[in-house]
């Protein structure tokens, strides 16, 4: 049975709708779920150590935070993320449904397309951008290994040289092949990439530490102090949470296959607080060691990789960074739009076909042009990102405060007006009413220059307002039933 030809099963309110129920959107059976604590840990072991995250964290050193300030910022952020992601993960484990279906609980069977579409658009754009960044590393490696390839790097077609097109399409196809085999293959790739990433980054930090005579600079020459330092620590912690604003929404896409709540907690403990502090230590070693050596602050680990003394080490480190970027892309930017597209076109798309559509969209937007445009990155993607906080606030308030984790899973798949999530013509007007004003405030805080000093807190502002508004206006008169989805569930991957 596939997503396109699956026959909807019977629910308490009649047959499940073919518009709402497909094999890929169906809940997963509790028995046979394969994601244990190690698999959850590998999500974070890969995603935390992305090139973009290193650039962000190293930038804190350049801004004037000292080593202890950087460690404090990541300690605070990791505690917040552990709490948020554990709550989100529990939702996926209990219901067994992906994010577009999870959104139906609060927004209604039709209104759920709003959060799914926002999450999917952000992910598709960043999928293309991350693929481009990985291809740039691969192009640099190939030129270093085979200098004759410089001839292919001298022309330009739609903003890319011939060599750049070759490396981009090679990594584009690689990711598409991995996704075509479903979540099980993604899980296996994560298990391979995680230790490779951790060993490579640790070895790079040790090498830099030895080069700097086993000591590092604790800060730049004029570090931040006093209140200015603490404000930067709080903003850094907030921005780190914002980076994961996408993941806290659709973490259920992965935990719907988790074996138990305990596996989520254990995987998150190792993968978030411990792994993020390990990440922060690597950042301060790389930044501090390079600053001690020549008084310059690096912008990315690739700056150090290019200085490796022989070709074998250069190739090994570069390939590890590429494998890492692919892993991050699969996790954060490929799975989410796949489920969103299946939800939008359930009769035409399954997991594999939606993966192809998502990848094609990530190609045709010419992501290198997006990445090189501050207006697009800061305003378009920044504005969409600001919407994620209010969505999170509304969904979490509905699930944990209003329903107290009680969900009628079969009713998530019925169009019957008697269904619990039909609301008004498939939309929950109270959820929309809470989302719209909180989203407007979050976008203003994120983008209007007057609020630049607090722009980093836009996600929290939106999430708090969305949760509070929804808690105040939510309908508490409707009877809430807790019904599992085992009767309509499919095998977990």
Tab-separated table of C-alpha atoms in Angstrom:
chain	number	residue	atom	x	y	z
A	1	UNK	CA	0.000	0.000	0.000
A	2	UNK	CA	1.369	3.455	-0.917
A	3	UNK	CA	0.428	7.018	-0.145
A	4	UNK	CA	-1.457	7.361	-3.406
A	5	UNK	CA	-3.358	4.079	-3.644
A	6	UNK	CA	-4.075	3.477	0.069
A	7	UNK	CA	-7.746	2.926	0.805
A	8	UNK	CA	-8.826	4.985	3.827
A	9	UNK	CA	-9.929	2.795	6.760
A	10	UNK	CA	-13.084	3.135	8.812
A	11	UNK	CA	-13.126	5.486	11.821
A	12	UNK	CA	-15.683	6.007	14.567
A	13	UNK	CA	-17.294	8.734	12.438
A	14	UNK	CA	-17.234	6.767	9.195
A	15	UNK	CA	-14.542	6.240	6.557
A	16	UNK	CA	-11.408	8.343	6.798
A	17	UNK	CA	-11.161	10.919	4.047
A	18	UNK	CA	-8.881	10.176	1.102
A	19	UNK	CA	-7.960	13.870	1.237
A	20	UNK	CA	-6.746	13.558	4.829
A	21	UNK	CA	-5.538	9.970	5.095
A	22	UNK	CA	-2.673	8.445	3.112
A	23	UNK	CA	-0.097	5.840	3.976
A	24	UNK	CA	2.557	8.497	4.659
A	25	UNK	CA	0.271	10.715	6.765
A	26	UNK	CA	-1.257	7.823	8.742
A	27	UNK	CA	-0.277	7.289	12.399
A	28	UNK	CA	2.430	4.721	13.076
A	29	UNK	CA	1.795	1.553	15.035
A	30	UNK	CA	3.341	1.562	18.492
A	31	UNK	CA	4.755	-1.917	18.005
A	32	UNK	CA	7.718	-1.971	15.664
A	33	UNK	CA	8.891	1.602	16.123
A	34	UNK	CA	12.669	1.647	15.615
A	35	UNK	CA	13.977	5.036	16.710
A	36	UNK	CA	15.839	4.569	19.981
A	37	UNK	CA	17.854	6.992	22.102
A	38	UNK	CA	20.888	6.713	19.794
A	39	UNK	CA	18.820	7.612	16.737
A	40	UNK	CA	17.385	10.653	18.504
A	41	UNK	CA	20.893	11.632	19.593
A	42	UNK	CA	22.180	11.399	16.007
A	43	UNK	CA	19.641	14.021	14.942
A	44	UNK	CA	21.364	16.543	17.180
A	45	UNK	CA	24.892	15.193	16.694
A	46	UNK	CA	24.478	16.073	13.021
A	47	UNK	CA	22.268	19.141	13.151
A	48	UNK	CA	24.077	21.047	15.904
A	49	UNK	CA	27.438	20.769	14.145
A	50	UNK	CA	26.307	22.337	10.861
A	51	UNK	CA	28.486	24.861	9.050
A	52	UNK	CA	25.838	27.544	9.517
A	53	UNK	CA	25.764	26.953	13.266
A	54	UNK	CA	29.550	27.168	13.498
A	55	UNK	CA	29.487	30.442	11.569
A	56	UNK	CA	26.867	31.790	13.990
A	57	UNK	CA	28.734	30.673	17.116
A	58	UNK	CA	32.153	31.856	15.909
A	59	UNK	CA	30.510	35.180	15.131
A	60	UNK	CA	29.807	35.574	18.865
A	61	UNK	CA	33.560	35.524	19.524
A	62	UNK	CA	34.023	38.150	16.824
A	63	UNK	CA	31.294	40.307	18.404
A	64	UNK	CA	33.225	40.385	21.660
A	65	UNK	CA	31.855	37.571	23.834
A	66	UNK	CA	34.607	35.853	25.757
A	67	UNK	CA	34.926	32.089	26.124
A	68	UNK	CA	32.859	31.973	29.299
A	69	UNK	CA	30.144	34.133	27.775
A	70	UNK	CA	29.833	31.805	24.782
A	71	UNK	CA	29.621	28.760	27.051
A	72	UNK	CA	26.979	30.489	29.197
A	73	UNK	CA	24.893	31.387	26.130
A	74	UNK	CA	24.878	27.811	24.871
A	75	UNK	CA	24.215	26.368	28.320
A	76	UNK	CA	21.103	28.542	28.652
A	77	UNK	CA	19.949	27.819	25.104
A	78	UNK	CA	20.432	24.077	25.502
A	79	UNK	CA	18.226	23.964	28.608
A	80	UNK	CA	15.445	25.852	26.806
A	81	UNK	CA	15.719	23.672	23.723
A	82	UNK	CA	15.747	20.474	25.746
A	83	UNK	CA	12.442	21.450	27.351
A	84	UNK	CA	10.794	22.618	24.110
A	85	UNK	CA	11.960	19.689	22.008
A	86	UNK	CA	11.035	17.111	24.634
A	87	UNK	CA	7.484	18.479	24.821
A	88	UNK	CA	7.268	18.476	21.028
A	89	UNK	CA	8.767	15.000	20.815
A	90	UNK	CA	6.272	13.543	23.280
A	91	UNK	CA	3.448	14.720	20.994
A	92	UNK	CA	4.859	12.726	18.088
A	93	UNK	CA	5.382	9.614	20.192
A	94	UNK	CA	1.844	9.634	21.601
A	95	UNK	CA	-0.026	10.263	18.355
A	96	UNK	CA	2.355	8.754	15.800
A	97	UNK	CA	1.479	11.446	13.254
A	98	UNK	CA	3.663	13.861	11.209
A	99	UNK	CA	3.556	17.626	11.642
A	100	UNK	CA	0.890	18.495	9.032
A	101	UNK	CA	-1.499	16.102	10.784
A	102	UNK	CA	-0.425	17.245	14.251
A	103	UNK	CA	-1.383	20.782	13.242
A	104	UNK	CA	-4.954	19.643	12.626
A	105	UNK	CA	-5.482	19.310	16.367
A	106	UNK	CA	-5.282	23.055	16.933
A	107	UNK	CA	-5.998	24.557	13.510
A	108	UNK	CA	-8.544	22.093	12.117
A	109	UNK	CA	-8.385	19.575	9.283
A	110	UNK	CA	-8.132	22.356	6.666
A	111	UNK	CA	-6.607	25.142	8.722
A	112	UNK	CA	-3.588	22.908	9.403
A	113	UNK	CA	-2.358	23.627	5.896
A	114	UNK	CA	-1.341	27.108	7.127
A	115	UNK	CA	1.438	25.980	9.521
A	116	UNK	CA	2.438	23.121	7.207
A	117	UNK	CA	2.858	25.509	4.264
A	118	UNK	CA	4.883	28.049	6.298
A	119	UNK	CA	7.189	25.332	7.596
A	120	UNK	CA	7.533	23.798	4.129
A	121	UNK	CA	8.389	27.060	2.330
A	122	UNK	CA	11.121	27.916	4.845
A	123	UNK	CA	12.559	24.403	4.553
A	124	UNK	CA	12.620	24.321	0.742
A	125	UNK	CA	14.530	27.612	0.594
A	126	UNK	CA	17.092	26.445	3.141
A	127	UNK	CA	17.377	23.029	1.472
A	128	UNK	CA	18.633	24.751	-1.658
A	129	UNK	CA	20.917	27.096	0.272
A	130	UNK	CA	22.515	24.321	2.349
A	131	UNK	CA	23.056	22.196	-0.769
A	132	UNK	CA	24.776	25.196	-2.361
A	133	UNK	CA	27.041	25.683	0.687
A	134	UNK	CA	28.052	22.009	0.645
A	135	UNK	CA	28.704	22.160	-3.101
A	136	UNK	CA	31.015	25.157	-2.571
A	137	UNK	CA	33.133	23.049	-0.193
A	138	UNK	CA	33.202	20.217	-2.743
A	139	UNK	CA	34.205	22.588	-5.555
A	140	UNK	CA	37.065	23.992	-3.470
A	141	UNK	CA	38.250	20.462	-2.638
A	142	UNK	CA	38.204	19.355	-6.286
A	143	UNK	CA	40.188	22.413	-7.384
A	144	UNK	CA	42.742	21.756	-4.628
A	145	UNK	CA	43.089	18.127	-5.713
A	146	UNK	CA	42.922	18.748	-9.458
A	147	UNK	CA	44.106	22.290	-10.310
A	148	UNK	CA	43.209	21.755	-13.973
A	149	UNK	CA	39.535	22.022	-13.014
A	150	UNK	CA	39.976	25.783	-12.582
A	151	UNK	CA	39.045	26.082	-16.237
A	152	UNK	CA	35.538	24.850	-15.369
A	153	UNK	CA	35.286	27.465	-12.645
A	154	UNK	CA	35.843	30.481	-14.871
A	155	UNK	CA	32.487	30.720	-16.693
A	156	UNK	CA	29.013	31.565	-15.387
A	157	UNK	CA	25.524	30.227	-16.082
A	158	UNK	CA	22.661	31.595	-13.979
A	159	UNK	CA	25.157	32.640	-11.318
A	160	UNK	CA	27.123	29.365	-11.143
A	161	UNK	CA	30.233	28.139	-12.936
A	162	UNK	CA	30.223	24.790	-14.741
A	163	UNK	CA	32.112	23.188	-11.855
A	164	UNK	CA	29.690	24.679	-9.336
A	165	UNK	CA	26.745	23.269	-11.301
A	166	UNK	CA	28.366	19.825	-11.398
A	167	UNK	CA	29.017	19.717	-7.637
A	168	UNK	CA	25.611	21.176	-6.777
A	169	UNK	CA	23.741	18.664	-8.933
A	170	UNK	CA	25.862	15.781	-7.616
A	171	UNK	CA	24.923	16.573	-3.996
A	172	UNK	CA	21.336	17.356	-5.039
A	173	UNK	CA	20.996	13.883	-6.580
A	174	UNK	CA	22.693	12.212	-3.598
A	175	UNK	CA	20.148	13.674	-1.177
A	176	UNK	CA	17.276	12.765	-3.473
A	177	UNK	CA	18.467	9.155	-3.642
A	178	UNK	CA	18.705	8.912	0.155
A	179	UNK	CA	15.217	10.365	0.641
A	180	UNK	CA	13.745	8.091	-2.043
A	181	UNK	CA	14.324	5.143	0.297
A	182	UNK	CA	12.238	6.734	3.053
A	183	UNK	CA	12.755	7.525	6.713
A	184	UNK	CA	14.532	4.244	7.378
A	185	UNK	CA	17.389	5.221	5.053
A	186	UNK	CA	17.534	8.693	6.610
A	187	UNK	CA	17.830	7.057	10.033
A	188	UNK	CA	20.714	4.900	8.792
A	189	UNK	CA	22.493	7.852	7.214
A	190	UNK	CA	22.198	9.776	10.484
A	191	UNK	CA	23.741	6.863	12.358
A	192	UNK	CA	26.712	6.906	9.955
A	193	UNK	CA	27.189	10.672	9.743
A	194	UNK	CA	26.968	11.471	13.472
A	195	UNK	CA	30.170	9.765	14.696
A	196	UNK	CA	32.005	10.912	11.553
A	197	UNK	CA	31.048	14.499	12.321
A	198	UNK	CA	31.936	14.382	16.013
A	199	UNK	CA	35.318	12.719	15.424
A	200	UNK	CA	36.241	15.142	12.634
A	201	UNK	CA	35.352	18.297	14.546
A	202	UNK	CA	37.057	17.038	17.716
A	203	UNK	CA	40.213	16.183	15.765
A	204	UNK	CA	40.176	19.612	14.115
A	205	UNK	CA	39.907	21.324	17.510
A	206	UNK	CA	42.740	19.221	18.969
A	207	UNK	CA	44.961	20.013	15.971
A	208	UNK	CA	44.323	23.746	16.365
A	209	UNK	CA	44.933	23.553	20.127
A	210	UNK	CA	48.313	21.890	19.548
A	211	UNK	CA	49.227	24.451	16.857
A	212	UNK	CA	48.525	27.228	19.367
A	213	UNK	CA	50.960	25.643	21.897
A	214	UNK	CA	48.130	24.177	24.001
A	215	UNK	CA	46.540	27.525	24.862
A	216	UNK	CA	43.943	29.851	23.367
A	217	UNK	CA	42.906	33.491	23.559
A	218	UNK	CA	39.912	33.840	25.874
A	219	UNK	CA	38.533	36.814	23.925
A	220	UNK	CA	39.308	39.380	21.258
A	221	UNK	CA	41.363	42.412	22.296
A	222	UNK	CA	38.317	44.485	23.329
A	223	UNK	CA	35.689	42.067	24.721
A	224	UNK	CA	32.206	43.018	25.868
A	225	UNK	CA	31.807	43.607	29.596
A	226	UNK	CA	29.046	44.290	32.112
A	227	UNK	CA	25.462	44.731	30.976
A	228	UNK	CA	26.412	44.785	27.309
A	229	UNK	CA	27.992	41.349	27.680
A	230	UNK	CA	24.958	39.869	29.452
A	231	UNK	CA	22.580	41.286	26.849
A	232	UNK	CA	24.657	39.630	24.135
A	233	UNK	CA	24.587	36.337	26.047
A	234	UNK	CA	20.784	36.465	26.287
A	235	UNK	CA	20.422	37.432	22.639
A	236	UNK	CA	22.788	34.657	21.559
A	237	UNK	CA	20.815	32.094	23.560
A	238	UNK	CA	17.546	33.391	22.097
A	239	UNK	CA	18.871	33.322	18.534
A	240	UNK	CA	20.131	29.778	19.023
A	241	UNK	CA	16.595	28.739	19.986
A	242	UNK	CA	15.258	30.623	16.939
A	243	UNK	CA	17.595	28.591	14.714
A	244	UNK	CA	15.768	25.511	15.975
A	245	UNK	CA	12.340	27.140	15.696
A	246	UNK	CA	11.709	24.973	12.660
A	247	UNK	CA	12.715	21.756	14.397
A	248	UNK	CA	10.628	22.304	17.527
A	249	UNK	CA	7.593	22.430	15.255
A	250	UNK	CA	8.142	19.247	13.253
A	251	UNK	CA	10.197	17.125	15.657
A	252	UNK	CA	7.160	14.819	15.667
A	253	UNK	CA	8.079	13.815	12.083
A	254	UNK	CA	10.880	11.792	13.693
A	255	UNK	CA	9.567	10.920	17.154
A	256	UNK	CA	6.442	9.344	15.653
A	257	UNK	CA	8.811	6.392	15.159
A	258	UNK	CA	10.385	6.597	18.652
A	259	UNK	CA	10.264	3.453	20.781
A	260	UNK	CA	9.336	5.233	24.015
A	261	UNK	CA	9.260	8.549	25.849
A	262	UNK	CA	12.409	7.430	27.628
A	263	UNK	CA	14.291	7.082	24.345
A	264	UNK	CA	13.317	10.661	23.459
A	265	UNK	CA	14.467	11.998	26.832
A	266	UNK	CA	17.762	10.076	26.808
A	267	UNK	CA	18.497	11.016	23.204
A	268	UNK	CA	17.698	14.654	23.914
A	269	UNK	CA	19.812	14.787	27.080
A	270	UNK	CA	22.911	13.557	25.271
A	271	UNK	CA	22.115	15.301	22.007
A	272	UNK	CA	21.125	18.730	23.308
A	273	UNK	CA	22.712	19.883	26.623
A	274	UNK	CA	25.795	17.666	26.451
A	275	UNK	CA	26.318	17.824	22.690
A	276	UNK	CA	25.690	21.577	22.518
A	277	UNK	CA	28.236	22.266	25.243
A	278	UNK	CA	30.688	20.017	23.383
A	279	UNK	CA	29.927	22.108	20.286
A	280	UNK	CA	30.545	25.323	22.241
A	281	UNK	CA	33.905	24.025	23.486
A	282	UNK	CA	34.974	23.258	19.908
A	283	UNK	CA	33.889	26.762	18.858
A	284	UNK	CA	35.934	28.506	21.552
A	285	UNK	CA	38.972	26.336	20.863
A	286	UNK	CA	38.864	26.978	17.110
A	287	UNK	CA	38.199	30.715	17.536
A	288	UNK	CA	40.590	31.258	20.420
A	289	UNK	CA	43.409	29.240	18.898
A	290	UNK	CA	43.207	31.005	15.532
A	291	UNK	CA	43.068	34.415	17.221
A	292	UNK	CA	46.139	33.583	19.283
A	293	UNK	CA	48.018	32.453	16.172
A	294	UNK	CA	47.455	35.473	13.937
A	295	UNK	CA	44.995	37.877	15.586
A	296	UNK	CA	42.216	37.013	13.153
A	297	UNK	CA	38.788	35.482	13.822
A	298	UNK	CA	37.735	32.720	11.458
A	299	UNK	CA	34.247	32.766	9.945
A	300	UNK	CA	33.760	29.008	9.557
A	301	UNK	CA	35.568	25.692	10.164
A	302	UNK	CA	36.214	25.610	6.411
A	303	UNK	CA	38.710	28.440	6.948
A	304	UNK	CA	40.766	26.076	9.110
A	305	UNK	CA	40.221	23.034	6.910
A	306	UNK	CA	41.833	24.886	4.001
A	307	UNK	CA	45.014	25.282	6.075
A	308	UNK	CA	45.464	21.548	6.731
A	309	UNK	CA	49.050	20.584	5.890
A	310	UNK	CA	48.488	17.734	3.420
A	311	UNK	CA	45.961	16.718	0.787
A	312	UNK	CA	44.820	13.539	2.543
A	313	UNK	CA	43.776	15.447	5.671
A	314	UNK	CA	42.212	18.203	3.581
A	315	UNK	CA	40.142	15.701	1.609
A	316	UNK	CA	39.073	13.786	4.722
A	317	UNK	CA	37.979	16.898	6.597
A	318	UNK	CA	36.214	18.409	3.576
A	319	UNK	CA	34.277	15.210	2.863
A	320	UNK	CA	33.264	15.032	6.521
A	321	UNK	CA	31.931	18.605	6.351
A	322	UNK	CA	30.015	17.734	3.180
A	323	UNK	CA	28.544	14.591	4.769
A	324	UNK	CA	27.552	16.707	7.762
A	325	UNK	CA	25.839	19.353	5.643
A	326	UNK	CA	23.900	16.684	3.759
A	327	UNK	CA	22.778	15.182	7.070
A	328	UNK	CA	21.605	18.548	8.351
A	329	UNK	CA	19.751	19.213	5.124
A	330	UNK	CA	17.930	15.895	5.236
A	331	UNK	CA	16.851	16.477	8.814
A	332	UNK	CA	15.903	20.119	8.904
A	333	UNK	CA	15.035	20.971	5.324
A	334	UNK	CA	13.896	17.910	3.381
A	335	UNK	CA	11.532	15.883	5.552
A	336	UNK	CA	9.291	18.833	6.504
A	337	UNK	CA	8.390	19.953	2.955
A	338	UNK	CA	7.858	16.337	1.902
A	339	UNK	CA	5.101	15.860	4.482
A	340	UNK	CA	3.710	19.332	3.717
A	341	UNK	CA	3.459	18.509	-0.005
A	342	UNK	CA	1.828	15.142	0.687
A	343	UNK	CA	-0.716	16.949	2.848
A	344	UNK	CA	-1.431	19.449	0.053
A	345	UNK	CA	-1.643	16.851	-2.748
A	346	UNK	CA	-2.488	13.546	-1.018
A	347	UNK	CA	-3.968	11.853	-4.087
A	348	UNK	CA	-0.938	12.528	-6.272
A	349	UNK	CA	2.101	12.399	-4.003
A	350	UNK	CA	3.758	9.843	-1.757
A	351	UNK	CA	7.017	10.212	0.179
A	352	UNK	CA	9.250	9.565	-2.825
A	353	UNK	CA	7.333	11.735	-5.286
A	354	UNK	CA	7.057	14.587	-2.769
A	355	UNK	CA	10.810	14.342	-2.260
A	356	UNK	CA	11.365	14.852	-5.987
A	357	UNK	CA	9.013	17.859	-6.076
A	358	UNK	CA	10.669	19.390	-3.007
A	359	UNK	CA	14.139	18.905	-4.490
A	360	UNK	CA	13.127	20.412	-7.836
A	361	UNK	CA	11.689	23.462	-6.088
A	362	UNK	CA	14.922	23.801	-4.103
A	363	UNK	CA	16.795	23.833	-7.431
A	364	UNK	CA	14.645	26.157	-9.544
A	365	UNK	CA	14.761	28.949	-6.945
A	366	UNK	CA	18.516	29.225	-7.700
A	367	UNK	CA	19.420	29.223	-3.996
A	368	UNK	CA	22.876	30.786	-4.460
A	369	UNK	CA	21.152	33.968	-5.575
A	370	UNK	CA	18.917	33.863	-2.489
A	371	UNK	CA	21.919	33.366	-0.210
A	372	UNK	CA	23.778	36.277	-1.794
A	373	UNK	CA	20.801	38.611	-1.309
A	374	UNK	CA	20.591	40.107	2.207
A	375	UNK	CA	17.075	41.354	1.429
A	376	UNK	CA	15.804	37.844	0.687
A	377	UNK	CA	17.562	36.185	3.615
A	378	UNK	CA	16.776	38.863	6.194
A	379	UNK	CA	13.289	39.916	5.154
A	380	UNK	CA	11.649	37.028	3.306
A	381	UNK	CA	13.170	34.097	5.194
A	382	UNK	CA	13.475	36.149	8.398
A	383	UNK	CA	9.822	37.134	8.186
A	384	UNK	CA	8.687	33.571	7.577
A	385	UNK	CA	10.902	32.380	10.420
A	386	UNK	CA	9.237	34.847	12.766
A	387	UNK	CA	5.909	33.120	12.064
A	388	UNK	CA	7.169	29.855	13.536
A	389	UNK	CA	7.058	31.109	17.138
A	390	UNK	CA	3.325	31.972	17.110
A	391	UNK	CA	2.535	28.653	15.422
A	392	UNK	CA	4.457	26.818	18.122
A	393	UNK	CA	2.704	28.788	20.870
A	394	UNK	CA	-0.797	28.048	19.573
A	395	UNK	CA	-0.125	24.350	18.910
A	396	UNK	CA	1.529	23.784	22.300
A	397	UNK	CA	-1.128	25.704	24.245
A	398	UNK	CA	-3.865	23.689	22.557
A	399	UNK	CA	-2.175	20.327	23.107
A	400	UNK	CA	-0.748	20.724	26.619
A	401	UNK	CA	-2.879	23.393	28.323
A	402	UNK	CA	-6.304	22.867	26.764
A	403	UNK	CA	-6.333	19.162	25.898
A	404	UNK	CA	-3.730	18.008	28.422
A	405	UNK	CA	-2.311	15.676	25.738
A	406	UNK	CA	-5.652	13.990	25.025
A	407	UNK	CA	-6.095	13.470	21.273
A	408	UNK	CA	-8.732	11.657	19.231
A	409	UNK	CA	-6.352	10.433	16.521
A	410	UNK	CA	-8.935	8.845	14.155
A	411	UNK	CA	-10.857	12.121	14.000
A	412	UNK	CA	-7.777	13.810	12.539
A	413	UNK	CA	-8.590	11.955	9.317
A	414	UNK	CA	-12.334	12.478	8.926
A	415	UNK	CA	-14.230	15.240	7.117
A	416	UNK	CA	-17.424	14.405	8.969
A	417	UNK	CA	-18.810	17.625	10.525
A	418	UNK	CA	-19.211	15.697	13.779
A	419	UNK	CA	-15.455	15.136	13.891
A	420	UNK	CA	-13.625	16.735	16.784
A	421	UNK	CA	-11.286	18.733	14.544
A	422	UNK	CA	-13.796	19.889	11.942
A	423	UNK	CA	-14.434	23.103	13.902
A	424	UNK	CA	-15.990	25.597	11.451
A	425	UNK	CA	-15.725	24.328	7.858
A	426	UNK	CA	-12.411	22.672	8.741
A	427	UNK	CA	-10.849	25.781	10.324
A	428	UNK	CA	-10.500	26.609	14.015
A	429	UNK	CA	-11.248	30.363	14.015
A	430	UNK	CA	-9.947	30.735	17.571
A	431	UNK	CA	-6.529	29.343	16.642
A	432	UNK	CA	-6.359	31.649	13.615
A	433	UNK	CA	-7.479	34.589	15.784
A	434	UNK	CA	-4.637	33.885	18.223
A	435	UNK	CA	-2.079	33.314	15.483
A	436	UNK	CA	-2.654	36.398	13.304
A	437	UNK	CA	-1.988	39.194	15.849
A	438	UNK	CA	0.866	37.338	17.548
A	439	UNK	CA	2.434	36.658	14.127
A	440	UNK	CA	2.094	40.329	13.183
A	441	UNK	CA	3.877	41.401	16.376
A	442	UNK	CA	6.627	38.801	15.894
A	443	UNK	CA	7.290	39.901	12.304
A	444	UNK	CA	7.424	43.578	13.330
A	445	UNK	CA	9.882	42.819	16.136
A	446	UNK	CA	12.011	40.712	13.785
A	447	UNK	CA	12.145	43.078	10.815
A	448	UNK	CA	11.469	46.699	11.811
A	449	UNK	CA	14.805	48.496	12.458
A	450	UNK	CA	13.411	50.295	15.523
A	451	UNK	CA	13.271	46.932	17.347
A	452	UNK	CA	16.738	45.840	16.242
A	453	UNK	CA	17.997	45.550	19.827
A	454	UNK	CA	15.361	42.931	20.681
A	455	UNK	CA	14.904	41.363	17.229
A	456	UNK	CA	16.574	38.180	18.439
A	457	UNK	CA	13.707	37.594	20.846
A	458	UNK	CA	10.993	37.696	18.140
A	459	UNK	CA	10.408	33.931	18.261
A	460	UNK	CA	9.813	34.051	22.016
A	461	UNK	CA	7.560	37.096	21.726
A	462	UNK	CA	5.447	35.377	19.083
A	463	UNK	CA	5.332	32.040	20.909
A	464	UNK	CA	4.345	33.668	24.202
A	465	UNK	CA	1.649	35.848	22.637
A	466	UNK	CA	0.270	32.972	20.573
A	467	UNK	CA	0.053	30.690	23.600
A	468	UNK	CA	-1.479	33.318	25.889
A	469	UNK	CA	-4.028	34.537	23.360
A	470	UNK	CA	-5.107	31.021	22.485
A	471	UNK	CA	-5.350	30.016	26.144
A	472	UNK	CA	-7.640	33.018	26.738
A	473	UNK	CA	-10.018	32.499	23.804
A	474	UNK	CA	-9.944	28.713	23.311
A	475	UNK	CA	-13.267	26.859	23.379
A	476	UNK	CA	-13.436	24.850	26.599
A	477	UNK	CA	-17.015	23.632	26.147
A	478	UNK	CA	-16.299	20.913	23.573
A	479	UNK	CA	-15.863	17.412	24.918
A	480	UNK	CA	-12.296	16.149	24.493
A	481	UNK	CA	-11.746	12.445	23.866
A	482	UNK	CA	-8.501	10.494	24.036
A	483	UNK	CA	-8.511	7.793	21.329
A	484	UNK	CA	-5.324	6.217	19.973
A	485	UNK	CA	-4.769	5.619	16.280
A	486	UNK	CA	-3.918	1.931	16.382
A	487	UNK	CA	-7.041	0.985	14.416
A	488	UNK	CA	-5.887	3.025	11.412
A	489	UNK	CA	-2.121	2.920	11.965
A	490	UNK	CA	0.556	1.691	9.563
A	491	UNK	CA	3.955	0.130	10.268
A	492	UNK	CA	6.616	2.585	11.417
A	493	UNK	CA	9.801	2.982	9.388
